[in-house]
PDB file of C-alpha atoms in Angstrom:
ATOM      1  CA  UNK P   1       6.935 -55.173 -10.444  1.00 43.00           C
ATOM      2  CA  UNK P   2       9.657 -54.811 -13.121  1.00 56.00           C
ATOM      3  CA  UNK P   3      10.229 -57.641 -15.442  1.00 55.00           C
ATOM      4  CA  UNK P   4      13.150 -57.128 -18.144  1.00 59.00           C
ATOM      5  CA  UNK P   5      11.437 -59.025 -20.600  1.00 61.00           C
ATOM      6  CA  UNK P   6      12.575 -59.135 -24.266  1.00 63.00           C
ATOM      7  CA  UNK P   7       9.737 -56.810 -25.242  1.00 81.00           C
ATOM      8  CA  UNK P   8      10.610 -54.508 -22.359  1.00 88.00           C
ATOM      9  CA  UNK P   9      11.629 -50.905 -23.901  1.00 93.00           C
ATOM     10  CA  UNK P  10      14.850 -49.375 -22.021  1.00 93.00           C
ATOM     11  CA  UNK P  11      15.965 -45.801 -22.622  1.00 94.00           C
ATOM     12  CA  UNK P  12      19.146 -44.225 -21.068  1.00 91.00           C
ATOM     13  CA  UNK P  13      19.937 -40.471 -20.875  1.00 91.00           C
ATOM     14  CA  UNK P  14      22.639 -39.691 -21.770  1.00 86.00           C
ATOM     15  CA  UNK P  15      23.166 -37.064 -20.166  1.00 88.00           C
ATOM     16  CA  UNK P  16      23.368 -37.208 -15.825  1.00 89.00           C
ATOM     17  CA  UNK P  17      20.550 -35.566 -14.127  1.00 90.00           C
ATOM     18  CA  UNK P  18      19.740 -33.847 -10.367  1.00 90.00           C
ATOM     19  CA  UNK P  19      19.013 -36.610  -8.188  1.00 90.00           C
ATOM     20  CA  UNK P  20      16.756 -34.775  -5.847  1.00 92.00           C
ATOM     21  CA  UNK P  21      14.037 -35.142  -8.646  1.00 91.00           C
ATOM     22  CA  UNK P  22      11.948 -37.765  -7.696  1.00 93.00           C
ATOM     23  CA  UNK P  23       8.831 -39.782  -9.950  1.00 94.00           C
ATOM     24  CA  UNK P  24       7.550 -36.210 -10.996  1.00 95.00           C
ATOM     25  CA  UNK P  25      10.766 -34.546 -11.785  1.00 95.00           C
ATOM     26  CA  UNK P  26      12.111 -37.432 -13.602  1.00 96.00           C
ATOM     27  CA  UNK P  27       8.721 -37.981 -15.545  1.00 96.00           C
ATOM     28  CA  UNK P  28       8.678 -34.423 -16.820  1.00 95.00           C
ATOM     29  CA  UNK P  29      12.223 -35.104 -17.746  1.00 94.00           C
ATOM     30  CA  UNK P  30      11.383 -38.254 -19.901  1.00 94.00           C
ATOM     31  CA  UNK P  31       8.481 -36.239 -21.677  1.00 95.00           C
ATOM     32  CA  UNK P  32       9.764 -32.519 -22.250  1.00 92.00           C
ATOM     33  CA  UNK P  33      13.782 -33.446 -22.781  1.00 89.00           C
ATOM     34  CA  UNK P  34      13.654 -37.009 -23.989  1.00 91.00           C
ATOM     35  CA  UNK P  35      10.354 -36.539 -26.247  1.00 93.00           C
ATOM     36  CA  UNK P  36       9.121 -39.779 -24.598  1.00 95.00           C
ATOM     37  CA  UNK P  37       6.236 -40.793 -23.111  1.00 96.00           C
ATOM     38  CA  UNK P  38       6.930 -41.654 -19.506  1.00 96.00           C
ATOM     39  CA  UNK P  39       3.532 -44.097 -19.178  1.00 96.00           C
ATOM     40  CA  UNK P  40       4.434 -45.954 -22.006  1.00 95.00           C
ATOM     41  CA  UNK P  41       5.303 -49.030 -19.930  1.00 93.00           C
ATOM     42  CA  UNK P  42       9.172 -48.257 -20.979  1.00 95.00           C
ATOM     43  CA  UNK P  43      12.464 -47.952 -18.526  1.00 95.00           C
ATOM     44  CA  UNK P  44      13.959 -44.977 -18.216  1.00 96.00           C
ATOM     45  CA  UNK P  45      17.026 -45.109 -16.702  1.00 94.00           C
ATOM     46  CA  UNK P  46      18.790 -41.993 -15.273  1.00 93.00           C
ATOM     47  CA  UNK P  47      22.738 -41.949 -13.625  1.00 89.00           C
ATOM     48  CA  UNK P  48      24.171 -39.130 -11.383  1.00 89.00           C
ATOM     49  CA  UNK P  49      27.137 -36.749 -12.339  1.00 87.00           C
ATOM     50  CA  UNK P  50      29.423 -38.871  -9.642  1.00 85.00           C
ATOM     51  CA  UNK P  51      28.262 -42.010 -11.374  1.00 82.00           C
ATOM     52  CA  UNK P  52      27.802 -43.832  -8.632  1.00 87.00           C
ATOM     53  CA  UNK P  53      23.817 -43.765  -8.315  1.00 91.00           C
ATOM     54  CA  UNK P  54      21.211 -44.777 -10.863  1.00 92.00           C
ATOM     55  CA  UNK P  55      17.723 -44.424 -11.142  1.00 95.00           C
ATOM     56  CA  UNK P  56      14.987 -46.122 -13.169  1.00 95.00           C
ATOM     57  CA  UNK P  57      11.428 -44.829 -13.315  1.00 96.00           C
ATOM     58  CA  UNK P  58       8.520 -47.189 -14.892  1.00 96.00           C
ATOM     59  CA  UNK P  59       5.008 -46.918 -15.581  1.00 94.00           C
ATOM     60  CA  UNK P  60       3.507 -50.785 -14.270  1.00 91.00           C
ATOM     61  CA  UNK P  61       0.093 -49.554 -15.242  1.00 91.00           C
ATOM     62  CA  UNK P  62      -1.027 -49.000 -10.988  1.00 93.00           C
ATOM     63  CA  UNK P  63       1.737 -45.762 -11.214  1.00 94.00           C
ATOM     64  CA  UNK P  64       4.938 -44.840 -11.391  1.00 95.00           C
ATOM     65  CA  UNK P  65       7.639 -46.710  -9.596  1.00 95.00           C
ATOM     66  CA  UNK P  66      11.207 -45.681  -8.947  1.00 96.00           C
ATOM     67  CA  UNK P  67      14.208 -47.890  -8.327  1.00 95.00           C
ATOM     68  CA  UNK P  68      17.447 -46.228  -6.909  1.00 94.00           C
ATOM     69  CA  UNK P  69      20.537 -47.697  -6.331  1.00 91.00           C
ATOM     70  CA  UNK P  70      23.758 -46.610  -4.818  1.00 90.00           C
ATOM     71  CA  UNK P  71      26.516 -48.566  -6.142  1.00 86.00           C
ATOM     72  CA  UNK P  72      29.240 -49.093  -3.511  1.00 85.00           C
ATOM     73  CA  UNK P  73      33.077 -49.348  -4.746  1.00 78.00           C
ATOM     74  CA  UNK P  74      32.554 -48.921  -8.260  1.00 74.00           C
ATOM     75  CA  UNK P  75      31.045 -46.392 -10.496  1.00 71.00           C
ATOM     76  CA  UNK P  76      28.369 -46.885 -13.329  1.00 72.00           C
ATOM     77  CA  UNK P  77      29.893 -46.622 -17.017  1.00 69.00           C
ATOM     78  CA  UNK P  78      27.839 -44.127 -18.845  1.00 67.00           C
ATOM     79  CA  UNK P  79      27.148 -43.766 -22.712  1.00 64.00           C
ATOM     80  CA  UNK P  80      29.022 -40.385 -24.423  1.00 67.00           C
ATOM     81  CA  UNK P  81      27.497 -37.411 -22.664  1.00 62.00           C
ATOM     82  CA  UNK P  82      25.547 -35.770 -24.952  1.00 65.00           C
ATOM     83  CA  UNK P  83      21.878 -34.342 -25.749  1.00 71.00           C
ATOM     84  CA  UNK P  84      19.575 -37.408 -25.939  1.00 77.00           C
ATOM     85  CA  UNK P  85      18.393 -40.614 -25.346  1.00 86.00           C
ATOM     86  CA  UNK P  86      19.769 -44.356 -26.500  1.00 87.00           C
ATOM     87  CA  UNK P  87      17.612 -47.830 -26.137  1.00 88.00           C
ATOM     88  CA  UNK P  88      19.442 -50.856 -24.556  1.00 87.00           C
ATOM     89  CA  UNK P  89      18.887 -54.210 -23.864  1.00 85.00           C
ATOM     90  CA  UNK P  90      17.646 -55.916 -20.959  1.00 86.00           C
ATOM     91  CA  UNK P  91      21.108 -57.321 -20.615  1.00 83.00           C
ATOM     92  CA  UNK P  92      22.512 -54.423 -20.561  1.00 84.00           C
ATOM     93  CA  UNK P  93      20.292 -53.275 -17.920  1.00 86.00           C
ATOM     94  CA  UNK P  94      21.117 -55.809 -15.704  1.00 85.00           C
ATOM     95  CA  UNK P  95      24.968 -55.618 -16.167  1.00 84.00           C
ATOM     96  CA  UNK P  96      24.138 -51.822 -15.834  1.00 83.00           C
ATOM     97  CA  UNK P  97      22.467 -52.490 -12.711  1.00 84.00           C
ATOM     98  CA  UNK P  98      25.124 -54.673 -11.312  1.00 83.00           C
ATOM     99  CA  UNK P  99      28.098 -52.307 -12.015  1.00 80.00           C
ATOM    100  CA  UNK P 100      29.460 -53.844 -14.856  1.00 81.00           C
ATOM    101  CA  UNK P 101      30.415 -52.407 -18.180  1.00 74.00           C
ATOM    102  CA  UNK P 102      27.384 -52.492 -20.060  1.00 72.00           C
ATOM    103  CA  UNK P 103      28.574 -51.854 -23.412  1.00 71.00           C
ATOM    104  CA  UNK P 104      30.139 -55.114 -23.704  1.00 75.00           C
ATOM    105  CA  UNK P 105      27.206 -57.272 -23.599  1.00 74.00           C
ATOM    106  CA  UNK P 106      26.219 -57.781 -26.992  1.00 71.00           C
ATOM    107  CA  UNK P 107      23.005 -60.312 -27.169  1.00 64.00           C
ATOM    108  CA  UNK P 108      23.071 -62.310 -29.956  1.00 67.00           C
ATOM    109  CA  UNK P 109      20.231 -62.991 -32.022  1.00 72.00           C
ATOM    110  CA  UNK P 110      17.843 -66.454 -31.819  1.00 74.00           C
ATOM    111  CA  UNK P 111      17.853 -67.547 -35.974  1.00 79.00           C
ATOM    112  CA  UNK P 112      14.229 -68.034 -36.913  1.00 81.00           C
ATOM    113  CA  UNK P 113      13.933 -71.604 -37.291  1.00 83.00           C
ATOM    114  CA  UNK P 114      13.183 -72.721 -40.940  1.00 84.00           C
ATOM    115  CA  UNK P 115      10.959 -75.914 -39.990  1.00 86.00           C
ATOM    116  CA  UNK P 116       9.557 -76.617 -37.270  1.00 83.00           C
ATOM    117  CA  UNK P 117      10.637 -79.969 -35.284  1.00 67.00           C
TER     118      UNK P 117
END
């Protein structure tokens, strides 16, 4: 099961991909054009060339599992296209996930206490 935990590692491409490629074709992906490890334990999140489909592949230590999702009446905003890969949040993932513009969620950062209470 996936759990977006804070010390969950999320990678988007940034570039759309052929979504007949399934846990294979997407794992070779991650390794030979991202220069990631694709059983690292990290999301990698994929989006079609309509933008309406998304796919995340993740090693949960038993194999790989793959999430797609067809988003009905909207369409996915997608970083720059360009050669590469970009980390984000797993609040951006969700808003991601949900249809929603992504790039506006900005987490802020929990201050280290000073004392304790």
């Amino acid at each position: 099961m996936i759990v977006p935990g804070a010390e969950l590692k999320i990678y988007i491409a940034t570039r759309p991909v052929d979504f007949r490629c399934g846990h294979d074709g997407l794992a070779a992906k991650v390794q030979e054009t991202l220069g990631l490890d694709p059983f690292s334990g990290a999301a990698f999140v994929f989006r079609s060339k309509r933008a309406d489909r998304i796919k995340i592949l993740v090693w949960d230590r038993t194999g790989l599992v793959l999430v797609h999702k067809r988003l009905e009446g909207c369409k996915s905003v997608s970083p720059k296209i360009a050669n590469g890969v970009m980390r984000i949040s797993p609040a951006m993932l969700a808003a991601l996930f949900e249809g929603l513009d992504w790039r506006l969620v900005r987490p802020e950062e929990a201050r280290r206490p000073q004392v304790a209470a």
